[in-house]
């Protein structure tokens, strides 16, 4: 079974998806970490074609994120990596390479996969699709707490990334047909997790 959770930055996808996976005993896939890895490669090798870097990258996702055998768990979370991730993510060749890697992973077993295009592109036939969102101010506030950064700066960076993610011509961020839209503004993590886990149990029949 696959639970697909998509939504904009700071909607709480990773916290929620990880907790839902734990509760259901499914495996968690953070597809964004793959785009972030390609972003690091692209920052280090600006002359190389991002799609070629994406195809060649050996990305291992687990407790730690390994890129070609190197632990990049912290490095992929910097604002610079976030910015570069949304840039390389607009490249159709990068998306094609990473979507193939994601489909290969989720082909076996039970998964909670989280990102921007899981329900629309990677796995449109997922048993449960959730579109997680919250108002921009609340999303920026959550992310600022997480990063120990200033909320106004985060809000500005987030607006740029939202704009790029929703307006790109290839796989723009949008709710998948049939997705349950969950606005988490003012909702606690526990509550969101319980709701998604219950929906998943219903779908599993
Ligand atoms: O945690 P946050 O939502 O800020 O970022 P993320 O999920 O790690 O994704 C980082 C960037 O990768 C996003 O801004 C998107 O541009 C891109 N991304 C994507 O295009 N498709 C995905 N399935 C996941 C991430």
GROMACS .gro file of C-alpha atoms and ligand atoms in nm:
model
  230
    1UNK     CA    1   0.000   0.000   0.000
    2UNK     CA    2   0.111   0.356  -0.068
    3UNK     CA    3   0.016   0.675   0.113
    4UNK     CA    4   0.116   0.982  -0.091
    5UNK     CA    5   0.156   1.312   0.093
    6UNK     CA    6   0.219   1.624  -0.112
    7UNK     CA    7   0.219   1.992  -0.030
    8UNK     CA    8   0.420   2.315  -0.010
    9UNK     CA    9   0.725   2.387   0.208
   10UNK     CA   10   0.654   2.403   0.579
   11UNK     CA   11   0.315   2.231   0.560
   12UNK     CA   12   0.456   1.971   0.799
   13UNK     CA   13   0.490   1.696   0.540
   14UNK     CA   14   0.810   1.542   0.670
   15UNK     CA   15   0.711   1.543   1.039
   16UNK     CA   16   0.366   1.411   0.957
   17UNK     CA   17   0.475   1.156   0.696
   18UNK     CA   18   0.744   1.015   0.924
   19UNK     CA   19   0.496   0.979   1.212
   20UNK     CA   20   0.228   0.822   0.990
   21UNK     CA   21   0.486   0.572   0.861
   22UNK     CA   22   0.587   0.484   1.217
   23UNK     CA   23   0.225   0.439   1.324
   24UNK     CA   24   0.132   0.219   1.027
   25UNK     CA   25   0.468   0.033   1.021
   26UNK     CA   26   0.527   0.152   0.664
   27UNK     CA   27   0.858   0.275   0.520
   28UNK     CA   28   0.905   0.650   0.484
   29UNK     CA   29   1.027   0.811   0.161
   30UNK     CA   30   1.125   1.180   0.154
   31UNK     CA   31   1.146   1.249  -0.219
   32UNK     CA   32   1.264   1.606  -0.153
   33UNK     CA   33   1.588   1.468  -0.009
   34UNK     CA   34   1.667   1.333  -0.356
   35UNK     CA   35   1.622   1.677  -0.516
   36UNK     CA   36   1.834   1.824  -0.238
   37UNK     CA   37   2.112   1.573  -0.312
   38UNK     CA   38   2.112   1.665  -0.680
   39UNK     CA   39   2.122   2.031  -0.571
   40UNK     CA   40   2.443   1.966  -0.375
   41UNK     CA   41   2.600   1.798  -0.676
   42UNK     CA   42   2.494   2.084  -0.900
   43UNK     CA   43   2.637   2.346  -0.660
   44UNK     CA   44   2.966   2.154  -0.651
   45UNK     CA   45   2.975   2.092  -1.027
   46UNK     CA   46   2.804   2.391  -1.191
   47UNK     CA   47   2.938   2.304  -1.536
   48UNK     CA   48   2.770   1.962  -1.540
   49UNK     CA   49   2.420   1.905  -1.671
   50UNK     CA   50   2.190   1.857  -1.365
   51UNK     CA   51   2.001   1.572  -1.534
   52UNK     CA   52   2.327   1.381  -1.591
   53UNK     CA   53   2.421   1.436  -1.225
   54UNK     CA   54   2.076   1.308  -1.120
   55UNK     CA   55   2.106   0.995  -1.332
   56UNK     CA   56   2.452   0.911  -1.199
   57UNK     CA   57   2.385   0.994  -0.832
   58UNK     CA   58   2.378   0.711  -0.582
   59UNK     CA   59   2.130   0.827  -0.320
   60UNK     CA   60   2.054   0.622  -0.009
   61UNK     CA   61   1.772   0.741   0.216
   62UNK     CA   62   1.734   0.621   0.572
   63UNK     CA   63   1.811   0.757   0.917
   64UNK     CA   64   2.098   0.935   0.740
   65UNK     CA   65   2.108   1.053   0.379
   66UNK     CA   66   2.405   0.919   0.184
   67UNK     CA   67   2.510   1.070  -0.146
   68UNK     CA   68   2.764   0.859  -0.332
   69UNK     CA   69   2.854   0.710   0.005
   70UNK     CA   70   2.897   1.047   0.180
   71UNK     CA   71   2.674   1.152   0.472
   72UNK     CA   72   2.496   1.473   0.363
   73UNK     CA   73   2.208   1.465   0.616
   74UNK     CA   74   2.282   1.814   0.750
   75UNK     CA   75   2.427   1.966   0.434
   76UNK     CA   76   2.107   1.913   0.232
   77UNK     CA   77   1.906   2.121   0.483
   78UNK     CA   78   2.084   2.457   0.446
   79UNK     CA   79   1.888   2.746   0.289
   80UNK     CA   80   2.136   2.738  -0.001
   81UNK     CA   81   2.056   2.371  -0.070
   82UNK     CA   82   1.681   2.439  -0.043
   83UNK     CA   83   1.707   2.716  -0.299
   84UNK     CA   84   1.917   2.506  -0.536
   85UNK     CA   85   1.680   2.210  -0.491
   86UNK     CA   86   1.381   2.404  -0.617
   87UNK     CA   87   1.595   2.519  -0.912
   88UNK     CA   88   1.713   2.171  -1.019
   89UNK     CA   89   1.361   2.038  -0.955
   90UNK     CA   90   1.233   2.250  -1.243
   91UNK     CA   91   1.456   2.053  -1.484
   92UNK     CA   92   1.249   1.781  -1.661
   93UNK     CA   93   1.556   1.555  -1.700
   94UNK     CA   94   1.626   1.572  -1.327
   95UNK     CA   95   1.263   1.491  -1.250
   96UNK     CA   96   1.258   1.198  -1.490
   97UNK     CA   97   1.569   1.045  -1.332
   98UNK     CA   98   1.449   1.091  -0.974
   99UNK     CA   99   1.091   0.977  -1.041
  100UNK     CA  100   1.236   0.655  -1.186
  101UNK     CA  101   1.441   0.602  -0.867
  102UNK     CA  102   1.133   0.670  -0.652
  103UNK     CA  103   0.910   0.430  -0.848
  104UNK     CA  104   1.170   0.159  -0.817
  105UNK     CA  105   1.178   0.201  -0.439
  106UNK     CA  106   0.802   0.206  -0.380
  107UNK     CA  107   0.736  -0.089  -0.612
  108UNK     CA  108   0.773  -0.329  -0.320
  109UNK     CA  109   0.625  -0.306   0.031
  110UNK     CA  110   0.419  -0.046   0.215
  111UNK     CA  111   0.522   0.318   0.192
  112UNK     CA  112   0.443   0.668   0.303
  113UNK     CA  113   0.599   0.886   0.033
  114UNK     CA  114   0.615   1.261   0.068
  115UNK     CA  115   0.693   1.541  -0.180
  116UNK     CA  116   0.534   1.765  -0.441
  117UNK     CA  117   0.430   1.523  -0.716
  118UNK     CA  118   0.384   1.183  -0.554
  119UNK     CA  119   0.006   1.175  -0.606
  120UNK     CA  120   0.013   1.351  -0.943
  121UNK     CA  121   0.314   1.193  -1.118
  122UNK     CA  122   0.511   0.933  -0.922
  123UNK     CA  123   0.216   0.723  -0.809
  124UNK     CA  124  -0.123   0.851  -0.932
  125UNK     CA  125  -0.276   0.516  -0.833
  126UNK     CA  126  -0.174   0.547  -0.466
  127UNK     CA  127  -0.443   0.406  -0.236
  128UNK     CA  128  -0.446   0.729  -0.036
  129UNK     CA  129  -0.342   1.074  -0.156
  130UNK     CA  130  -0.322   1.365   0.084
  131UNK     CA  131  -0.253   1.729   0.000
  132UNK     CA  132  -0.119   1.891   0.314
  133UNK     CA  133  -0.123   2.267   0.340
  134UNK     CA  134  -0.140   2.558   0.586
  135UNK     CA  135  -0.139   2.933   0.545
  136UNK     CA  136   0.199   3.087   0.442
  137UNK     CA  137   0.258   3.268   0.773
  138UNK     CA  138   0.207   2.953   0.976
  139UNK     CA  139   0.427   2.749   0.742
  140UNK     CA  140   0.707   3.009   0.768
  141UNK     CA  141   0.672   3.019   1.146
  142UNK     CA  142   0.709   2.640   1.171
  143UNK     CA  143   1.010   2.636   0.942
  144UNK     CA  144   1.173   2.930   1.126
  145UNK     CA  145   1.147   2.741   1.456
  146UNK     CA  146   1.297   2.433   1.292
  147UNK     CA  147   1.590   2.629   1.143
  148UNK     CA  148   1.634   2.874   1.431
  149UNK     CA  149   1.593   3.150   1.172
  150UNK     CA  150   1.398   3.470   1.143
  151UNK     CA  151   1.038   3.416   1.039
  152UNK     CA  152   1.019   3.712   0.796
  153UNK     CA  153   1.328   3.591   0.605
  154UNK     CA  154   1.190   3.238   0.590
  155UNK     CA  155   0.855   3.374   0.465
  156UNK     CA  156   1.028   3.559   0.179
  157UNK     CA  157   1.238   3.257   0.077
  158UNK     CA  158   0.935   3.031   0.104
  159UNK     CA  159   0.726   3.259  -0.120
  160UNK     CA  160   0.995   3.238  -0.389
  161UNK     CA  161   1.011   2.859  -0.365
  162UNK     CA  162   0.628   2.823  -0.361
  163UNK     CA  163   0.605   3.042  -0.668
  164UNK     CA  164   0.867   2.837  -0.853
  165UNK     CA  165   0.718   2.501  -0.744
  166UNK     CA  166   0.361   2.590  -0.841
  167UNK     CA  167   0.429   2.765  -1.171
  168UNK     CA  168   0.695   2.539  -1.329
  169UNK     CA  169   0.565   2.377  -1.646
  170UNK     CA  170   0.684   2.027  -1.554
  171UNK     CA  171   0.494   1.862  -1.262
  172UNK     CA  172   0.388   2.181  -1.085
  173UNK     CA  173   0.283   2.148  -0.722
  174UNK     CA  174  -0.093   2.088  -0.712
  175UNK     CA  175  -0.341   1.863  -0.538
  176UNK     CA  176  -0.383   1.532  -0.723
  177UNK     CA  177  -0.727   1.432  -0.846
  178UNK     CA  178  -0.892   1.243  -0.562
  179UNK     CA  179  -0.655   1.381  -0.298
  180UNK     CA  180  -0.785   1.460   0.048
  181UNK     CA  181  -0.694   1.825   0.108
  182UNK     CA  182  -0.593   1.885   0.470
  183UNK     CA  183  -0.541   2.244   0.583
  184UNK     CA  184  -0.334   2.205   0.899
  185UNK     CA  185  -0.344   2.572   1.005
  186UNK     CA  186  -0.409   2.562   1.378
  187UNK     CA  187  -0.398   2.183   1.388
  188UNK     CA  188  -0.150   1.991   1.604
  189UNK     CA  189   0.080   1.727   1.456
  190UNK     CA  190  -0.087   1.450   1.658
  191UNK     CA  191  -0.425   1.540   1.518
  192UNK     CA  192  -0.302   1.545   1.157
  193UNK     CA  193  -0.121   1.213   1.198
  194UNK     CA  194  -0.426   1.047   1.354
  195UNK     CA  195  -0.648   1.170   1.070
  196UNK     CA  196  -0.419   1.040   0.794
  197UNK     CA  197  -0.355   0.707   0.969
  198UNK     CA  198  -0.730   0.658   1.008
  199UNK     CA  199  -0.791   0.740   0.640
  200UNK     CA  200  -0.517   0.491   0.546
  201UNK     CA  201  -0.671   0.217   0.760
  202UNK     CA  202  -1.010   0.278   0.594
  203UNK     CA  203  -0.854   0.256   0.247
  204UNK     CA  204  -0.665  -0.060   0.335
  205UNK     CA  205  -1.008  -0.205   0.403
  206LIG     O1  206   1.086   2.022   0.337
  206LIG     P1  207   1.052   2.112   0.222
  206LIG     O2  208   0.910   2.099   0.182
  206LIG     O3  209   1.095   2.252   0.242
  206LIG     O4  210   1.143   2.065   0.101
  206LIG     P2  211   1.159   1.925   0.036
  206LIG     O5  212   1.035   1.844   0.041
  206LIG     O6  213   1.283   1.862   0.089
  206LIG     O7  214   1.182   1.967  -0.119
  206LIG     C1  215   1.283   2.057  -0.158
  206LIG     C2  216   1.253   2.106  -0.300
  206LIG     O8  217   1.257   1.993  -0.388
  206LIG     C3  218   1.114   2.166  -0.320
  206LIG     O9  219   1.111   2.307  -0.305
  206LIG     C4  220   1.078   2.128  -0.463
  206LIG    O10  221   1.123   2.224  -0.553
  206LIG     C5  222   1.156   2.001  -0.487
  206LIG     N1  223   1.074   1.879  -0.485
  206LIG     C6  224   1.004   1.846  -0.599
  206LIG    O11  225   1.005   1.920  -0.695
  206LIG     N2  226   0.934   1.729  -0.605
  206LIG     C7  227   0.930   1.645  -0.501
  206LIG     N3  228   0.861   1.532  -0.510
  206LIG     C8  229   0.997   1.680  -0.382
  206LIG     C9  230   1.069   1.798  -0.376
   0.00000   0.00000   0.00000
